[in-house]
Short mmCIF file of C-alpha atoms in Angstrom, two decimals:
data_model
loop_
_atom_site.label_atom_id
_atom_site.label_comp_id
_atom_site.label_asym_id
_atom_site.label_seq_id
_atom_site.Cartn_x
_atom_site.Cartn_y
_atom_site.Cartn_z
CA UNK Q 908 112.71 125.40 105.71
CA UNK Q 909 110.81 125.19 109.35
CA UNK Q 910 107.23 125.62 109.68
CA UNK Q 911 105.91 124.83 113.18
CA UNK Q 912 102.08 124.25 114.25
CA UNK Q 913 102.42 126.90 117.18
CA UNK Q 914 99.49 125.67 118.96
CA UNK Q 915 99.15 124.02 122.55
CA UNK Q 916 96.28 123.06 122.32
CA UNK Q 917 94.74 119.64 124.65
CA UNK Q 918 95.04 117.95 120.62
CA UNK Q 919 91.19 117.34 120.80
CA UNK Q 920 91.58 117.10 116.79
CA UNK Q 921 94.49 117.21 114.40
CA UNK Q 922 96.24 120.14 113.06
CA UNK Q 923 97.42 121.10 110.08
CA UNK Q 924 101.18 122.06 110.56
CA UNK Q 925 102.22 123.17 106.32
CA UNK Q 926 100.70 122.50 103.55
CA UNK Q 927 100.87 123.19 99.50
CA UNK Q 928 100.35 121.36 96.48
CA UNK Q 929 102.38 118.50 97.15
CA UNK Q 930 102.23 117.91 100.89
CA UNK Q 931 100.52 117.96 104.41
CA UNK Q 932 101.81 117.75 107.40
CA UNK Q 933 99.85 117.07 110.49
CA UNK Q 934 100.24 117.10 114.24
CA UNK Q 935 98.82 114.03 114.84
CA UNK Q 936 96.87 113.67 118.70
CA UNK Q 937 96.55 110.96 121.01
CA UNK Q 938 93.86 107.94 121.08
CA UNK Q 939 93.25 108.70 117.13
CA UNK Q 940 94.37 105.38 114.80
CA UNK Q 941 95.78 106.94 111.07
CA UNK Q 942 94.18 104.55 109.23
CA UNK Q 943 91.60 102.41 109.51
CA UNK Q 944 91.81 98.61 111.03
CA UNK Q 945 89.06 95.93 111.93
CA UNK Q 946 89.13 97.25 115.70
CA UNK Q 947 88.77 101.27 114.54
CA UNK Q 948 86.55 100.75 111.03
CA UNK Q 949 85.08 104.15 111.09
CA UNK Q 950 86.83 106.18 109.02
CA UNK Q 951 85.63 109.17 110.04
CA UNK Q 952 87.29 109.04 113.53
CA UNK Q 953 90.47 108.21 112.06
CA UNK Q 954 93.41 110.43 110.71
CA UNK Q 955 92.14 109.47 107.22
CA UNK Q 956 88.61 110.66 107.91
CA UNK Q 957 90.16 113.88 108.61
CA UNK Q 958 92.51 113.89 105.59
CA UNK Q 959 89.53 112.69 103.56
CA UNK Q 960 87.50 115.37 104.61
CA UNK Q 961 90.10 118.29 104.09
CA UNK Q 962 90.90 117.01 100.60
CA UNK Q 963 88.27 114.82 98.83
CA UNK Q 964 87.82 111.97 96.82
CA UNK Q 965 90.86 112.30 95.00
CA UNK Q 966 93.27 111.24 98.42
CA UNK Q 967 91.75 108.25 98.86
CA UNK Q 968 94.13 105.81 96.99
CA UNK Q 969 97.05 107.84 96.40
CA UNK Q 970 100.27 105.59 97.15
CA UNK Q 971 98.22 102.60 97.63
CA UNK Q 972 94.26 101.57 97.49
CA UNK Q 973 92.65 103.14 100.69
CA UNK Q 974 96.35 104.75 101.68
CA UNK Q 975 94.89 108.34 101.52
CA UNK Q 976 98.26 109.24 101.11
CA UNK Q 977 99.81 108.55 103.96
CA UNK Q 978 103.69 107.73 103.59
CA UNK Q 979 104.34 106.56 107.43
CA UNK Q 980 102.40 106.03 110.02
CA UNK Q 981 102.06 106.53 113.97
CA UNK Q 982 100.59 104.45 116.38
CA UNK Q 983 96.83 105.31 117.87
CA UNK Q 984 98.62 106.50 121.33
CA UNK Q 985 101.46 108.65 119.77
CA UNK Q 986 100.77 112.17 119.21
CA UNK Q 987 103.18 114.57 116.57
CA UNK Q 988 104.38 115.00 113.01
CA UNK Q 989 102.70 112.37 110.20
CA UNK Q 990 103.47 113.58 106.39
CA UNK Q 991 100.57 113.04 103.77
CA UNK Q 992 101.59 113.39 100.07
CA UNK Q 993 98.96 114.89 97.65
CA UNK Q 994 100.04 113.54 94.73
CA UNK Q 995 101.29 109.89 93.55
CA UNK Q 996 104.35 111.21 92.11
CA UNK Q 997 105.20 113.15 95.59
CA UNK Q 998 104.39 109.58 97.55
CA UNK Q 999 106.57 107.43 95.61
CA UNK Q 1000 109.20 110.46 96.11
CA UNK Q 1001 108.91 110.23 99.96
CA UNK Q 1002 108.72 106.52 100.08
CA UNK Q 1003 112.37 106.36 98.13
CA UNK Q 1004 113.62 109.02 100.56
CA UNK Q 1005 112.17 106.63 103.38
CA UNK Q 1006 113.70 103.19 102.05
CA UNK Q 1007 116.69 105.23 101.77
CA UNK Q 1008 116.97 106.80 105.45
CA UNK Q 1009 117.09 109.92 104.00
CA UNK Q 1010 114.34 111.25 106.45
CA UNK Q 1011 115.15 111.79 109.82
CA UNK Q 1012 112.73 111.49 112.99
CA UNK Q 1013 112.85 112.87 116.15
CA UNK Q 1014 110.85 111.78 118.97
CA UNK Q 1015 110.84 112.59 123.01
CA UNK Q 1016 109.23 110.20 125.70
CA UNK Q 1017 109.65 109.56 129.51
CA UNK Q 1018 110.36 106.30 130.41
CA UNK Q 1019 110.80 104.31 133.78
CA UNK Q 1020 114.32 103.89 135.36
CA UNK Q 1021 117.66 106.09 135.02
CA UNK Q 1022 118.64 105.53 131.17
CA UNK Q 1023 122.48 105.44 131.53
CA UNK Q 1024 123.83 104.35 128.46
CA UNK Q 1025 127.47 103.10 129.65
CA UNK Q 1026 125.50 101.12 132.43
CA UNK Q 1027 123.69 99.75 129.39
CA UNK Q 1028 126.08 98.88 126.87
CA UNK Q 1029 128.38 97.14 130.27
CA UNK Q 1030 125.13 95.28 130.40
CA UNK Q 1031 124.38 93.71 127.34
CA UNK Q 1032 128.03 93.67 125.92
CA UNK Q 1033 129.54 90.56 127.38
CA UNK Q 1034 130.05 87.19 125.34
CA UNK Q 1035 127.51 85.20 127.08
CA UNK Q 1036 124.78 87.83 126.17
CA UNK Q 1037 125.49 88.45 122.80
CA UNK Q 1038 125.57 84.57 122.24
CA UNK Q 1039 122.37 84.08 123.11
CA UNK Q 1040 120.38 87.36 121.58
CA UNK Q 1041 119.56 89.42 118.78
CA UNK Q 1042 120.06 92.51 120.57
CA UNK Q 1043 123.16 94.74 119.33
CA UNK Q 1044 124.49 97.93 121.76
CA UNK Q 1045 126.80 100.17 121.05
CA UNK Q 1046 127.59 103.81 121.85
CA UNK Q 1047 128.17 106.50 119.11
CA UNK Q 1048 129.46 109.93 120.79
CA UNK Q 1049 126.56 110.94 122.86
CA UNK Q 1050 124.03 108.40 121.39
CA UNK Q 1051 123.05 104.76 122.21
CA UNK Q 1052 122.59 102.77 119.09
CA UNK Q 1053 120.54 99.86 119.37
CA UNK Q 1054 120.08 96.91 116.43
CA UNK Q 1055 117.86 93.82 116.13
CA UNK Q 1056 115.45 92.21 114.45
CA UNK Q 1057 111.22 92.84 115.27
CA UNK Q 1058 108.63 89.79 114.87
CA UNK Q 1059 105.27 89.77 116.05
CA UNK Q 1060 105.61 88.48 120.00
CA UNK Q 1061 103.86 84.34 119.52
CA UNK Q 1062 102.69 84.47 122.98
CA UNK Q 1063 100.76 88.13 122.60
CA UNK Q 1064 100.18 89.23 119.02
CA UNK Q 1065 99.52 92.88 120.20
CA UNK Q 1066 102.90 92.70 120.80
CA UNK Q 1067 106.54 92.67 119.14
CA UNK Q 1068 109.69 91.66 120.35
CA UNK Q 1069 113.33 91.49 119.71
CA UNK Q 1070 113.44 88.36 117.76
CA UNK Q 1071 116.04 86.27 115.35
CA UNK Q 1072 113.72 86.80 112.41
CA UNK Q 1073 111.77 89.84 111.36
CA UNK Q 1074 112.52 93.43 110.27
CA UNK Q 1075 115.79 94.74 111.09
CA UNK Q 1076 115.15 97.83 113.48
CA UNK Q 1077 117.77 100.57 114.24
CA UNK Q 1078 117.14 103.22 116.92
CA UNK Q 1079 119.54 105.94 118.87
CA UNK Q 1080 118.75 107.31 121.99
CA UNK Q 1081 119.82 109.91 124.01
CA UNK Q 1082 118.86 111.16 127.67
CA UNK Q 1083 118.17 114.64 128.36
CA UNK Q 1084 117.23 114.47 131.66
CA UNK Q 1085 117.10 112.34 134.58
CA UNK Q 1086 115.18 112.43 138.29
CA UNK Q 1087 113.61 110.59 140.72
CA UNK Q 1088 110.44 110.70 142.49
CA UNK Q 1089 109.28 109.56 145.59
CA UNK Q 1090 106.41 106.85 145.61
CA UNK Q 1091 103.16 106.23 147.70
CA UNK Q 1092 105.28 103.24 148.82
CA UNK Q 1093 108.05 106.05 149.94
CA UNK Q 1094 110.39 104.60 147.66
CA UNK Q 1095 112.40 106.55 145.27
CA UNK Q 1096 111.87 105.88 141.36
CA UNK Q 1097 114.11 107.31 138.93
CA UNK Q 1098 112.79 108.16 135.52
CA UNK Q 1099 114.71 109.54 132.18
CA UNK Q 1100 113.89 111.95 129.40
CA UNK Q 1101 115.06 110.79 125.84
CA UNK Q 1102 115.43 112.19 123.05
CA UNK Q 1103 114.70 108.97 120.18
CA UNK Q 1104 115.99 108.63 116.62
CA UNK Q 1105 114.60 105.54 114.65
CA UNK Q 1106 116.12 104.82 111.41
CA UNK Q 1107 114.02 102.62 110.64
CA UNK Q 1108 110.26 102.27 110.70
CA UNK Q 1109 108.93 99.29 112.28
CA UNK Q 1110 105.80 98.89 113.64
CA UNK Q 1111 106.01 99.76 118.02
CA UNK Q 1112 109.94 99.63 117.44
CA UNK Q 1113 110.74 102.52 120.35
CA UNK Q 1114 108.43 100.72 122.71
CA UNK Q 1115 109.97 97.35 121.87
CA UNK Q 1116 113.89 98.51 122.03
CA UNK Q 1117 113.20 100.49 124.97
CA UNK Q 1118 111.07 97.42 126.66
CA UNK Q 1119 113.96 95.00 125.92
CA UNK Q 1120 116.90 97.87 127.19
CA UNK Q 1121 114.67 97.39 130.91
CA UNK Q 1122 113.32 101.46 130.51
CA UNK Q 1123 109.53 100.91 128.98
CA UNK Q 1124 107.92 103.80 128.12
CA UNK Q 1125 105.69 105.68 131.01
CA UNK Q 1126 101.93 105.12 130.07
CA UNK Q 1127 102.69 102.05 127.80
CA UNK Q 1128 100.22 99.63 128.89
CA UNK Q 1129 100.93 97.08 125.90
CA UNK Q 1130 104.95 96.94 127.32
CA UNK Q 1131 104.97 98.84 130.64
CA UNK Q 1132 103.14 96.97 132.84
CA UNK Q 1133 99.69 97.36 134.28
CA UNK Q 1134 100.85 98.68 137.68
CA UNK Q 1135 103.18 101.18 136.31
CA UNK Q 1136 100.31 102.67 133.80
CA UNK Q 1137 97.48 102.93 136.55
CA UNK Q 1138 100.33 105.60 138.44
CA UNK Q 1139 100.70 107.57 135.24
CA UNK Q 1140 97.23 107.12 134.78
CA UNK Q 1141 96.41 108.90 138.25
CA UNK Q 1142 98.56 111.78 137.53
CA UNK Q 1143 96.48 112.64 134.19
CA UNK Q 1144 98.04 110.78 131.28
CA UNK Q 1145 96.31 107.55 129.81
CA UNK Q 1146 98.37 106.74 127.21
CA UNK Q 1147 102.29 106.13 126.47
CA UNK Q 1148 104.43 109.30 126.47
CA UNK Q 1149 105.72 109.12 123.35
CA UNK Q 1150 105.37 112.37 120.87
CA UNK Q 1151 107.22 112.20 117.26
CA UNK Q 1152 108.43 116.22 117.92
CA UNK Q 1153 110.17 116.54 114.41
CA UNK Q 1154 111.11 115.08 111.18
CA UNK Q 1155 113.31 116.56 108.60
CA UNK Q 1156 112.31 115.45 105.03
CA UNK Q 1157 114.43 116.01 101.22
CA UNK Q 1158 112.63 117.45 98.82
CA UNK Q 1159 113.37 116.99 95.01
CA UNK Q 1160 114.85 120.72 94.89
CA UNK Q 1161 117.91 119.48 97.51
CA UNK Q 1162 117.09 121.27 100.46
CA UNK Q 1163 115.33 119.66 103.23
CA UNK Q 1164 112.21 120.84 104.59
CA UNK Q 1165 111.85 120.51 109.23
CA UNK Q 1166 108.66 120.20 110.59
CA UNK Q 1167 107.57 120.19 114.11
CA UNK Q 1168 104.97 119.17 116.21
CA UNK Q 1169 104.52 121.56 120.54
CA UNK Q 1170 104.44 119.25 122.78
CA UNK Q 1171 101.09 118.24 123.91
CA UNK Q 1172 99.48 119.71 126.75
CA UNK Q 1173 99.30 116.73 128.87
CA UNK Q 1174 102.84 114.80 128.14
CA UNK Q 1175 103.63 118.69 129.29
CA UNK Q 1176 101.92 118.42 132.47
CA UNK Q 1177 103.56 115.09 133.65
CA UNK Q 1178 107.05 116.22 132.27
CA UNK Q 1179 106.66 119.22 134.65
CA UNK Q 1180 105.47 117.54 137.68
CA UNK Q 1181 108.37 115.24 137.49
CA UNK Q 1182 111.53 117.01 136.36
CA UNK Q 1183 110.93 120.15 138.59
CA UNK Q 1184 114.33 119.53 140.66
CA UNK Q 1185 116.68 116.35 140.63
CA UNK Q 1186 114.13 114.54 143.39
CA UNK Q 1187 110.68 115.50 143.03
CA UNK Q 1188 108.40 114.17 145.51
CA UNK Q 1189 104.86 113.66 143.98
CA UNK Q 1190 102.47 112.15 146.34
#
């Protein structure tokens, strides 16, 4: 079963991508936290305000206390899919198809330098590499399979980083496209569309893998670098292009249900402007 939102719309507020009595799916925008934290407490501009709103009372603590059903979750600057069971029964469903990796998620984002995932694995594959980190690499037919373990980062506790302790974290990646640009400094940039699997769920674990691989996400401010967000910035985006496109979910029938999430308007804009023609000169 497919359902799609079939809206492009500049994701001012969420939309509802399928619903029925035991699930909703939303196309999560931009700048909007799911649930919320001591730096977003209004719940009203959060996902869950909008949830709350659309259903009542009776989401509030289904799954957990104050979980308004929400089974995963995506950070404040990542726009797409984000499933919402209705009922406790149907949470405690997803969450076993979850801890099982029975789900699968698709996401897209643009990220700095020319992903190539042979360079990459000739990289970090030698003995005196992989004696000193947590960082696994391997490639499976077309896809770049990448293994460690995430802890919060001691020096910046916004951040996380590959670590020896933490959550284990599993994520493929493949390119779609590559170019390069030419800067204000007239020097050529190359940048890479991916298409991003994570099988697992930890919290910033694209931005981290693809932060420790040396190809942080465009926009990322948190793992990019300052410099390097103030030039996507410029060019219209203010956030991290990263979009959670799809995600293909089990239900307790057998078959699996796809949902999927347009790209948004301005990841859109920026994809265009760069990957026009192999070199694409943006001034």
């Amino acid at each position: 079963m497919r359902q799609n939102s079939g809206r492009e719309t500049g994701r001012i507020s969420p939309q509802i991508i399928f619903e029925d009595s035991n699930l909703l799916v939303l196309d999560k925008p931009s700048h909007l936290v799911v649930l919320p934290t001591s730096h977003y407490p209004d719940l009203e501009k959060t996902l869950a305000g909008f949830v709350f709103e659309h259903l009542g009372i009776s989401i509030k603590n289904i799954g957990k206390e104050n979980r308004f059903g929400f089974v995963h979750r995506l950070d404040r600057d990542t726009s797409g899919v984000i499933l919402v069971a209705k009922t406790s029964e149907f949470w405690e469903f997803l969450v076993k198809q979850f801890e099982e990796h029975k789900v699968s998620k698709t996401y897209q984002a643009l990220v700095w330098g020319d992903f190539d995932s042979q360079k990459i694995l000739f990289h970090f594959d030698t003995p005196m590499y992989q004696s000193t980190s947590s960082l696994r690499i391997q490639v499976e037919d077309e896809w770049l399979v990448i293994r460690s373990f995430l802890d919060r980062n001691p020096s910046n506790t916004q951040q996380f980083t590959v670590s020896q302790t933490g959550g284990e974290a599993i994520t493929q990646i493949k390119k779609l496209q590559s170019f390069q640009f030419l800067t204000p400094t007239k020097k050529f940039e190359p940048m890479s569309f991916l298409e991003i699997k994570p099988l697992t769920g930890r919290t910033h674990q694209i931005r981290v893998h693809l932060k420790a691989l040396g190809y942080p996400v465009a926009g990322d401010w948190l793992y990019g670098g300052r410099k390097k967000f103030r030039w996507v910035k410029e060019r219209g985006l203010d956030h991290q292009f990263l979009h959670a496109q799809k995600i293909e979910v089990p239900t307790p029938t057998g078959k699996s249900m796809i949902f999927e999430a347009l790209m948004p308007v301005d990841l859109k804009m920026l994809l265009e402007r760069c990957a026009l023609a192999p070199i694409k000169i943006l001034g």
